[in-house]
Amino acid sequence: MKRIERTFLSVFLVCSVLVVGGLVVAEELAPQLSEEASSDSEAMAVAAASAETDAVNSEEANSEEANSEEERGQTESEQPLSPIRVAIFAGGCFWCMEPPFDETPGVLETISGYTGGTTVNPTYLEVSEKATGHYEALKVTYDSRKVSYEDLLKVYWRNIDPFDAEGQFCDKGSQYKSVIFVANDEERALAKKSLEEAKGKAKEKGTFATQILPQKEFYDAEEYHQNYYQKNKLRYKFYRHNCGRDKRLEEIWGMNF
């Protein structure tokens, strides 16, 4: 009996030690487990906050990019056209076409040259041989705030013979024919309108030979052709008089332009 009691007592003591030991261990580990749980919670919270911040930043970046593209589009669409523009006219000898345009307020520059053909960088001799397809022409740079394209067309008509299908005045050949070279549909419409108006103002009646063609590459003429009427005043006046240009213009237009 005593042996049994001793055995029972031993078992009880062992169980007590285990229980007490477990409680001690539990108590010792509790703060650590609590700290680890807290750390895990904090990490999850930080990760969630970081993800939310990234999402907000991404949304803001996309919004800023969209706004920037919209602003660029508005800037490009709202950018005004330059008031400095170019018109090109063929009216026979380019020496004689420079003075009336140079005298027009708003015209900034006139350059004699060749256009309408296929030869690149043609010379005066090549154009004169009628193998290039080019016309003698004038490039007029103007300020559209001071003079309109319509006004330039009036100057043009007043200085050509629109009935001459062989050239202009004493100069005959395809390179001397009259042409209005247009850059776009707006200029084409204005040129056609001015042609009809010119028909009504001409003192003579007949078929207009002046063409309206798309602009092509313009090649500056040799330097000695530029401002010829200023560099060689006597020769220019002699040529113009003998060509009968002013007399013929008076017959066609009188004071109508």
Short mmCIF file of N, CA and C in Angstrom, two decimals, residues 39-198:
data_model
loop_
_atom_site.label_atom_id
_atom_site.label_comp_id
_atom_site.label_asym_id
_atom_site.label_seq_id
_atom_site.Cartn_x
_atom_site.Cartn_y
_atom_site.Cartn_z
N SER A 39 4.38 42.86 -34.54
CA SER A 39 5.29 43.21 -35.65
C SER A 39 4.69 42.81 -36.99
N ASP A 40 4.07 41.61 -37.03
CA ASP A 40 3.43 41.15 -38.27
C ASP A 40 2.29 42.07 -38.66
N SER A 41 1.51 42.51 -37.68
CA SER A 41 0.39 43.41 -37.96
C SER A 41 0.88 44.74 -38.50
N GLU A 42 1.97 45.23 -37.84
CA GLU A 42 2.52 46.50 -38.31
C GLU A 42 3.05 46.37 -39.74
N ALA A 43 3.72 45.26 -40.04
CA ALA A 43 4.25 45.05 -41.39
C ALA A 43 3.13 45.01 -42.41
N MET A 44 2.04 44.33 -42.06
CA MET A 44 0.89 44.25 -42.97
C MET A 44 0.28 45.63 -43.18
N ALA A 45 0.22 46.40 -42.09
CA ALA A 45 -0.35 47.75 -42.20
C ALA A 45 0.52 48.63 -43.08
N VAL A 46 1.86 48.52 -42.87
CA VAL A 46 2.80 49.32 -43.69
C VAL A 46 2.69 48.93 -45.16
N ALA A 47 2.61 47.63 -45.43
CA ALA A 47 2.49 47.15 -46.81
C ALA A 47 1.22 47.66 -47.45
N ALA A 48 0.12 47.62 -46.68
CA ALA A 48 -1.16 48.10 -47.21
C ALA A 48 -1.10 49.59 -47.50
N ALA A 49 -0.48 50.33 -46.57
CA ALA A 49 -0.37 51.79 -46.77
C ALA A 49 0.51 52.10 -47.97
N SER A 50 1.60 51.33 -48.12
CA SER A 50 2.49 51.54 -49.26
C SER A 50 1.79 51.26 -50.57
N ALA A 51 1.00 50.18 -50.60
CA ALA A 51 0.25 49.84 -51.81
C ALA A 51 -0.75 50.93 -52.16
N GLU A 52 -1.41 51.45 -51.11
CA GLU A 52 -2.39 52.52 -51.33
C GLU A 52 -1.70 53.78 -51.87
N THR A 53 -0.53 54.09 -51.28
CA THR A 53 0.23 55.27 -51.73
C THR A 53 0.66 55.11 -53.19
N ASP A 54 1.15 53.89 -53.53
CA ASP A 54 1.57 53.63 -54.92
C ASP A 54 0.41 53.80 -55.87
N ALA A 55 -0.76 53.33 -55.47
CA ALA A 55 -1.95 53.44 -56.32
C ALA A 55 -2.32 54.90 -56.54
N VAL A 56 -2.27 55.68 -55.44
CA VAL A 56 -2.60 57.10 -55.55
C VAL A 56 -1.61 57.83 -56.44
N ASN A 57 -0.30 57.53 -56.21
CA ASN A 57 0.74 58.17 -57.02
C ASN A 57 0.59 57.81 -58.50
N SER A 58 0.27 56.53 -58.77
CA SER A 58 0.09 56.10 -60.15
C SER A 58 -1.09 56.81 -60.79
N GLU A 59 -2.18 56.92 -60.04
CA GLU A 59 -3.37 57.61 -60.55
C GLU A 59 -3.06 59.08 -60.83
N GLU A 60 -2.32 59.71 -59.88
CA GLU A 60 -1.97 61.12 -60.08
C GLU A 60 -1.05 61.29 -61.29
N ALA A 61 -0.10 60.36 -61.45
CA ALA A 61 0.83 60.44 -62.58
C ALA A 61 0.08 60.31 -63.90
N ASN A 62 -0.86 59.34 -63.95
CA ASN A 62 -1.65 59.17 -65.17
C ASN A 62 -2.49 60.40 -65.45
N SER A 63 -3.05 60.98 -64.39
CA SER A 63 -3.86 62.19 -64.55
C SER A 63 -3.03 63.34 -65.06
N GLU A 64 -1.81 63.49 -64.48
CA GLU A 64 -0.92 64.58 -64.92
C GLU A 64 -0.50 64.38 -66.36
N GLU A 65 -0.20 63.13 -66.75
CA GLU A 65 0.19 62.85 -68.13
C GLU A 65 -0.94 63.15 -69.09
N ALA A 66 -2.16 62.76 -68.71
CA ALA A 66 -3.32 63.03 -69.56
C ALA A 66 -3.54 64.53 -69.70
N ASN A 67 -3.41 65.24 -68.57
CA ASN A 67 -3.58 66.70 -68.62
C ASN A 67 -2.51 67.34 -69.48
N SER A 68 -1.27 66.81 -69.36
CA SER A 68 -0.16 67.36 -70.15
C SER A 68 -0.40 67.16 -71.63
N GLU A 69 -0.88 65.95 -72.01
CA GLU A 69 -1.17 65.68 -73.42
C GLU A 69 -2.29 66.57 -73.92
N GLU A 70 -3.30 66.76 -73.07
CA GLU A 70 -4.42 67.62 -73.45
C GLU A 70 -3.95 69.05 -73.65
N GLU A 71 -3.07 69.52 -72.74
CA GLU A 71 -2.55 70.88 -72.86
C GLU A 71 -1.71 71.03 -74.11
N ARG A 72 -0.90 69.98 -74.41
CA ARG A 72 -0.09 70.05 -75.63
C ARG A 72 -0.97 70.10 -76.86
N GLY A 73 -2.04 69.29 -76.85
CA GLY A 73 -2.97 69.30 -77.98
C GLY A 73 -3.63 70.65 -78.16
N GLN A 74 -4.04 71.25 -77.03
CA GLN A 74 -4.66 72.56 -77.11
C GLN A 74 -3.67 73.60 -77.60
N THR A 75 -2.42 73.50 -77.13
CA THR A 75 -1.40 74.47 -77.55
C THR A 75 -1.14 74.38 -79.04
N GLU A 76 -1.04 73.12 -79.54
CA GLU A 76 -0.77 72.93 -80.96
C GLU A 76 -1.94 73.42 -81.81
N SER A 77 -3.17 73.12 -81.37
CA SER A 77 -4.33 73.51 -82.16
C SER A 77 -4.59 75.00 -82.10
N GLU A 78 -4.18 75.61 -80.97
CA GLU A 78 -4.45 77.03 -80.80
C GLU A 78 -3.31 77.91 -81.32
N GLN A 79 -2.19 77.27 -81.73
CA GLN A 79 -1.05 78.06 -82.19
C GLN A 79 -1.42 78.77 -83.49
N PRO A 80 -1.32 80.08 -83.54
CA PRO A 80 -1.74 80.83 -84.71
C PRO A 80 -0.78 80.64 -85.88
N LEU A 81 -1.30 80.76 -87.10
CA LEU A 81 -0.47 80.68 -88.28
C LEU A 81 0.41 81.91 -88.36
N SER A 82 1.58 81.73 -88.95
CA SER A 82 2.49 82.87 -89.09
C SER A 82 1.88 83.88 -90.06
N PRO A 83 1.96 85.16 -89.75
CA PRO A 83 1.42 86.18 -90.66
C PRO A 83 2.31 86.39 -91.88
N ILE A 84 3.54 85.88 -91.83
CA ILE A 84 4.47 86.02 -92.96
C ILE A 84 4.24 84.87 -93.93
N ARG A 85 3.82 85.20 -95.14
CA ARG A 85 3.46 84.18 -96.11
C ARG A 85 4.12 84.43 -97.46
N VAL A 86 3.96 83.45 -98.34
CA VAL A 86 4.61 83.52 -99.65
C VAL A 86 3.58 83.28 -100.75
N ALA A 87 3.66 84.10 -101.79
CA ALA A 87 2.82 83.92 -102.98
C ALA A 87 3.75 83.83 -104.19
N ILE A 88 3.36 83.05 -105.18
CA ILE A 88 4.21 82.88 -106.37
C ILE A 88 3.38 83.16 -107.62
N PHE A 89 3.91 84.04 -108.45
CA PHE A 89 3.22 84.43 -109.68
C PHE A 89 4.19 84.37 -110.86
N ALA A 90 3.68 83.93 -112.00
CA ALA A 90 4.43 84.00 -113.26
C ALA A 90 3.71 84.98 -114.16
N GLY A 91 4.44 85.98 -114.63
CA GLY A 91 3.82 87.01 -115.46
C GLY A 91 4.75 87.51 -116.55
N GLY A 92 5.43 86.56 -117.19
CA GLY A 92 6.39 86.96 -118.21
C GLY A 92 7.73 87.29 -117.59
N CYS A 93 8.45 88.21 -118.19
CA CYS A 93 9.78 88.58 -117.71
C CYS A 93 9.73 88.99 -116.24
N PHE A 94 10.49 88.28 -115.40
CA PHE A 94 10.42 88.59 -113.96
C PHE A 94 11.02 89.95 -113.61
N TRP A 95 11.85 90.51 -114.51
CA TRP A 95 12.35 91.87 -114.25
C TRP A 95 11.19 92.85 -114.06
N CYS A 96 10.17 92.66 -114.88
CA CYS A 96 9.05 93.62 -114.89
C CYS A 96 8.01 93.33 -113.82
N MET A 97 8.07 92.17 -113.22
CA MET A 97 7.10 91.84 -112.18
C MET A 97 7.56 92.29 -110.79
N GLU A 98 8.85 92.52 -110.64
CA GLU A 98 9.36 92.95 -109.33
C GLU A 98 8.86 94.33 -108.90
N PRO A 99 8.95 95.38 -109.74
CA PRO A 99 8.61 96.74 -109.28
C PRO A 99 7.21 96.89 -108.68
N PRO A 100 6.15 96.42 -109.35
CA PRO A 100 4.81 96.65 -108.78
C PRO A 100 4.60 95.98 -107.42
N PHE A 101 5.22 94.82 -107.21
CA PHE A 101 5.07 94.16 -105.91
C PHE A 101 5.97 94.79 -104.86
N ASP A 102 7.17 95.21 -105.25
CA ASP A 102 8.05 95.90 -104.30
C ASP A 102 7.42 97.19 -103.79
N GLU A 103 6.61 97.81 -104.62
CA GLU A 103 5.97 99.08 -104.25
C GLU A 103 4.70 98.87 -103.42
N THR A 104 4.27 97.63 -103.25
CA THR A 104 3.04 97.34 -102.52
C THR A 104 3.30 97.28 -101.02
N PRO A 105 2.65 98.13 -100.22
CA PRO A 105 2.83 98.09 -98.76
C PRO A 105 2.49 96.70 -98.20
N GLY A 106 3.34 96.19 -97.34
CA GLY A 106 3.13 94.87 -96.76
C GLY A 106 3.97 93.79 -97.41
N VAL A 107 4.50 94.07 -98.61
CA VAL A 107 5.40 93.12 -99.26
C VAL A 107 6.79 93.29 -98.67
N LEU A 108 7.36 92.20 -98.21
CA LEU A 108 8.66 92.23 -97.53
C LEU A 108 9.83 91.96 -98.46
N GLU A 109 9.58 91.12 -99.48
CA GLU A 109 10.68 90.74 -100.37
C GLU A 109 10.13 90.12 -101.65
N THR A 110 10.83 90.35 -102.75
CA THR A 110 10.51 89.67 -104.00
C THR A 110 11.78 89.01 -104.52
N ILE A 111 11.63 87.80 -105.04
CA ILE A 111 12.78 87.07 -105.59
C ILE A 111 12.39 86.53 -106.96
N SER A 112 13.19 86.83 -107.96
CA SER A 112 12.98 86.29 -109.30
C SER A 112 13.52 84.86 -109.34
N GLY A 113 12.79 84.00 -110.06
CA GLY A 113 13.25 82.62 -110.12
C GLY A 113 12.49 81.79 -111.12
N TYR A 114 12.62 80.49 -110.95
CA TYR A 114 12.02 79.54 -111.89
C TYR A 114 11.21 78.50 -111.10
N THR A 115 10.07 78.12 -111.65
CA THR A 115 9.24 77.11 -110.98
C THR A 115 8.27 76.48 -111.98
N GLY A 116 7.66 75.38 -111.56
CA GLY A 116 6.65 74.72 -112.38
C GLY A 116 7.17 73.57 -113.20
N GLY A 117 8.50 73.45 -113.30
CA GLY A 117 9.09 72.41 -114.13
C GLY A 117 9.65 71.24 -113.35
N THR A 118 10.55 70.51 -114.00
CA THR A 118 11.12 69.30 -113.39
C THR A 118 12.62 69.38 -113.16
N THR A 119 13.31 70.25 -113.86
CA THR A 119 14.76 70.34 -113.72
C THR A 119 15.14 70.96 -112.38
N VAL A 120 16.06 70.33 -111.68
CA VAL A 120 16.53 70.84 -110.39
C VAL A 120 17.60 71.91 -110.61
N ASN A 121 17.46 73.01 -109.89
CA ASN A 121 18.42 74.13 -109.98
C ASN A 121 18.71 74.53 -111.43
N PRO A 122 17.68 74.90 -112.16
CA PRO A 122 17.89 75.27 -113.56
C PRO A 122 18.62 76.60 -113.70
N THR A 123 19.26 76.78 -114.83
CA THR A 123 19.90 78.06 -115.14
C THR A 123 19.00 78.84 -116.08
N TYR A 124 19.29 80.12 -116.23
CA TYR A 124 18.50 80.96 -117.13
C TYR A 124 18.57 80.42 -118.55
N LEU A 125 19.76 79.97 -118.96
CA LEU A 125 19.93 79.44 -120.31
C LEU A 125 19.09 78.18 -120.51
N GLU A 126 19.08 77.30 -119.53
CA GLU A 126 18.29 76.07 -119.64
C GLU A 126 16.80 76.38 -119.74
N VAL A 127 16.32 77.31 -118.94
CA VAL A 127 14.91 77.68 -118.98
C VAL A 127 14.58 78.33 -120.32
N SER A 128 15.48 79.14 -120.84
CA SER A 128 15.26 79.81 -122.12
C SER A 128 15.17 78.82 -123.27
N GLU A 129 15.81 77.68 -123.13
CA GLU A 129 15.78 76.66 -124.18
C GLU A 129 14.50 75.83 -124.14
N LYS A 130 13.62 76.14 -123.16
CA LYS A 130 12.28 75.53 -123.06
C LYS A 130 12.31 74.01 -122.83
N ALA A 131 13.40 73.51 -122.21
CA ALA A 131 13.51 72.07 -121.99
C ALA A 131 13.28 71.68 -120.53
N THR A 132 13.05 72.65 -119.67
CA THR A 132 12.94 72.37 -118.23
C THR A 132 11.50 72.29 -117.74
N GLY A 133 10.58 72.90 -118.49
CA GLY A 133 9.20 72.97 -118.03
C GLY A 133 8.95 74.10 -117.05
N HIS A 134 10.00 74.88 -116.74
CA HIS A 134 9.87 75.97 -115.77
C HIS A 134 9.34 77.25 -116.41
N TYR A 135 8.75 78.07 -115.55
CA TYR A 135 8.31 79.41 -115.92
C TYR A 135 9.20 80.43 -115.20
N GLU A 136 9.39 81.58 -115.83
CA GLU A 136 9.98 82.69 -115.08
C GLU A 136 8.91 83.17 -114.11
N ALA A 137 9.26 83.26 -112.84
CA ALA A 137 8.25 83.58 -111.83
C ALA A 137 8.83 84.48 -110.74
N LEU A 138 7.93 84.96 -109.90
CA LEU A 138 8.31 85.85 -108.81
C LEU A 138 7.77 85.29 -107.49
N LYS A 139 8.66 85.13 -106.52
CA LYS A 139 8.25 84.71 -105.18
C LYS A 139 8.08 85.96 -104.33
N VAL A 140 6.87 86.16 -103.83
CA VAL A 140 6.54 87.36 -103.05
C VAL A 140 6.34 86.98 -101.59
N THR A 141 7.20 87.48 -100.72
CA THR A 141 7.04 87.27 -99.28
C THR A 141 6.34 88.50 -98.71
N TYR A 142 5.25 88.26 -97.99
CA TYR A 142 4.45 89.40 -97.53
C TYR A 142 3.91 89.18 -96.12
N ASP A 143 3.54 90.29 -95.49
CA ASP A 143 2.94 90.28 -94.15
C ASP A 143 1.42 90.34 -94.34
N SER A 144 0.75 89.23 -94.05
CA SER A 144 -0.69 89.15 -94.29
C SER A 144 -1.50 90.07 -93.38
N ARG A 145 -0.85 90.65 -92.36
CA ARG A 145 -1.55 91.61 -91.50
C ARG A 145 -1.63 92.98 -92.18
N LYS A 146 -0.78 93.18 -93.18
CA LYS A 146 -0.72 94.48 -93.84
C LYS A 146 -1.22 94.45 -95.27
N VAL A 147 -1.14 93.30 -95.89
CA VAL A 147 -1.64 93.16 -97.26
C VAL A 147 -2.20 91.75 -97.42
N SER A 148 -3.34 91.64 -98.06
CA SER A 148 -3.99 90.34 -98.21
C SER A 148 -3.58 89.66 -99.52
N TYR A 149 -3.84 88.38 -99.59
CA TYR A 149 -3.57 87.63 -100.82
C TYR A 149 -4.44 88.17 -101.95
N GLU A 150 -5.66 88.55 -101.62
CA GLU A 150 -6.55 89.14 -102.63
C GLU A 150 -5.96 90.42 -103.22
N ASP A 151 -5.34 91.23 -102.38
CA ASP A 151 -4.72 92.47 -102.86
C ASP A 151 -3.55 92.17 -103.79
N LEU A 152 -2.78 91.14 -103.46
CA LEU A 152 -1.66 90.76 -104.32
C LEU A 152 -2.16 90.27 -105.68
N LEU A 153 -3.28 89.59 -105.67
CA LEU A 153 -3.87 89.13 -106.94
C LEU A 153 -4.27 90.31 -107.82
N LYS A 154 -4.76 91.37 -107.21
CA LYS A 154 -5.11 92.57 -107.98
C LYS A 154 -3.87 93.19 -108.61
N VAL A 155 -2.79 93.23 -107.85
CA VAL A 155 -1.53 93.75 -108.39
C VAL A 155 -1.07 92.88 -109.56
N TYR A 156 -1.22 91.59 -109.40
CA TYR A 156 -0.81 90.65 -110.45
C TYR A 156 -1.58 90.89 -111.74
N TRP A 157 -2.90 90.91 -111.66
CA TRP A 157 -3.71 91.08 -112.87
C TRP A 157 -3.39 92.39 -113.57
N ARG A 158 -3.18 93.42 -112.79
CA ARG A 158 -2.94 94.75 -113.38
C ARG A 158 -1.63 94.80 -114.15
N ASN A 159 -0.78 93.79 -114.00
CA ASN A 159 0.55 93.82 -114.63
C ASN A 159 0.81 92.69 -115.61
N ILE A 160 -0.25 92.01 -116.03
CA ILE A 160 -0.08 90.97 -117.06
C ILE A 160 -1.13 91.14 -118.15
N ASP A 161 -0.87 90.44 -119.27
CA ASP A 161 -1.85 90.35 -120.35
C ASP A 161 -2.46 88.96 -120.28
N PRO A 162 -3.64 88.81 -119.70
CA PRO A 162 -4.23 87.48 -119.51
C PRO A 162 -4.71 86.83 -120.80
N PHE A 163 -4.77 87.60 -121.88
CA PHE A 163 -5.24 87.05 -123.16
C PHE A 163 -4.12 86.40 -123.96
N ASP A 164 -2.88 86.62 -123.58
CA ASP A 164 -1.74 86.13 -124.34
C ASP A 164 -1.44 84.68 -123.97
N ALA A 165 -1.68 83.78 -124.90
CA ALA A 165 -1.45 82.35 -124.66
C ALA A 165 -0.07 81.90 -125.09
N GLU A 166 0.70 82.81 -125.68
CA GLU A 166 2.03 82.47 -126.20
C GLU A 166 3.17 82.98 -125.33
N GLY A 167 2.86 83.79 -124.34
CA GLY A 167 3.89 84.37 -123.49
C GLY A 167 3.36 85.64 -122.87
N GLN A 168 4.19 86.68 -122.84
CA GLN A 168 3.77 87.98 -122.33
C GLN A 168 4.46 89.09 -123.11
N PHE A 169 3.62 89.93 -123.74
CA PHE A 169 4.11 91.11 -124.45
C PHE A 169 5.11 90.69 -125.53
N CYS A 170 6.33 91.26 -125.52
CA CYS A 170 7.28 90.93 -126.59
C CYS A 170 8.02 89.62 -126.35
N ASP A 171 7.84 89.03 -125.17
CA ASP A 171 8.53 87.77 -124.85
C ASP A 171 7.60 86.59 -125.10
N LYS A 172 7.99 85.73 -126.03
CA LYS A 172 7.15 84.58 -126.38
C LYS A 172 7.87 83.28 -126.03
N GLY A 173 7.08 82.30 -125.65
CA GLY A 173 7.64 81.00 -125.25
C GLY A 173 6.95 80.51 -123.99
N SER A 174 6.99 79.20 -123.79
CA SER A 174 6.28 78.61 -122.65
C SER A 174 6.77 79.15 -121.31
N GLN A 175 8.04 79.54 -121.23
CA GLN A 175 8.58 80.04 -119.96
C GLN A 175 8.04 81.41 -119.59
N TYR A 176 7.38 82.09 -120.53
CA TYR A 176 6.86 83.44 -120.27
C TYR A 176 5.34 83.46 -120.06
N LYS A 177 4.71 82.30 -120.06
CA LYS A 177 3.26 82.27 -119.90
C LYS A 177 2.86 82.68 -118.48
N SER A 178 1.61 83.15 -118.35
CA SER A 178 1.14 83.65 -117.05
C SER A 178 0.49 82.53 -116.24
N VAL A 179 0.91 82.44 -114.97
CA VAL A 179 0.41 81.39 -114.08
C VAL A 179 0.32 81.94 -112.65
N ILE A 180 -0.76 81.58 -111.96
CA ILE A 180 -0.86 81.82 -110.51
C ILE A 180 -0.61 80.48 -109.84
N PHE A 181 0.45 80.40 -109.06
CA PHE A 181 0.78 79.16 -108.36
C PHE A 181 0.20 79.21 -106.95
N VAL A 182 -0.70 78.28 -106.64
CA VAL A 182 -1.40 78.31 -105.35
C VAL A 182 -0.85 77.25 -104.41
N ALA A 183 -0.83 77.58 -103.11
CA ALA A 183 -0.26 76.68 -102.10
C ALA A 183 -1.30 75.78 -101.46
N ASN A 184 -2.58 76.15 -101.54
CA ASN A 184 -3.62 75.38 -100.86
C ASN A 184 -4.98 75.67 -101.49
N ASP A 185 -6.01 75.02 -100.97
CA ASP A 185 -7.36 75.19 -101.51
C ASP A 185 -7.89 76.61 -101.32
N GLU A 186 -7.51 77.23 -100.21
CA GLU A 186 -7.96 78.60 -99.96
C GLU A 186 -7.42 79.54 -101.03
N GLU A 187 -6.13 79.43 -101.33
CA GLU A 187 -5.54 80.28 -102.37
C GLU A 187 -6.14 79.97 -103.74
N ARG A 188 -6.41 78.70 -103.98
CA ARG A 188 -7.01 78.32 -105.27
C ARG A 188 -8.38 78.98 -105.43
N ALA A 189 -9.18 78.93 -104.37
CA ALA A 189 -10.51 79.54 -104.42
C ALA A 189 -10.42 81.05 -104.64
N LEU A 190 -9.49 81.69 -103.95
CA LEU A 190 -9.32 83.14 -104.10
C LEU A 190 -8.81 83.48 -105.49
N ALA A 191 -7.93 82.65 -106.03
CA ALA A 191 -7.40 82.89 -107.37
C ALA A 191 -8.50 82.76 -108.43
N LYS A 192 -9.34 81.74 -108.28
CA LYS A 192 -10.45 81.56 -109.22
C LYS A 192 -11.44 82.73 -109.14
N LYS A 193 -11.70 83.16 -107.92
CA LYS A 193 -12.61 84.29 -107.73
C LYS A 193 -12.03 85.55 -108.36
N SER A 194 -10.74 85.78 -108.16
CA SER A 194 -10.12 86.98 -108.72
C SER A 194 -10.07 86.92 -110.24
N LEU A 195 -9.93 85.71 -110.79
CA LEU A 195 -9.93 85.56 -112.25
C LEU A 195 -11.26 86.01 -112.83
N GLU A 196 -12.35 85.59 -112.20
CA GLU A 196 -13.67 85.99 -112.68
C GLU A 196 -13.86 87.50 -112.54
N GLU A 197 -13.36 88.06 -111.45
CA GLU A 197 -13.46 89.51 -111.27
C GLU A 197 -12.64 90.25 -112.32
N ALA A 198 -11.46 89.70 -112.64
CA ALA A 198 -10.61 90.32 -113.65
C ALA A 198 -11.27 90.30 -115.03
#
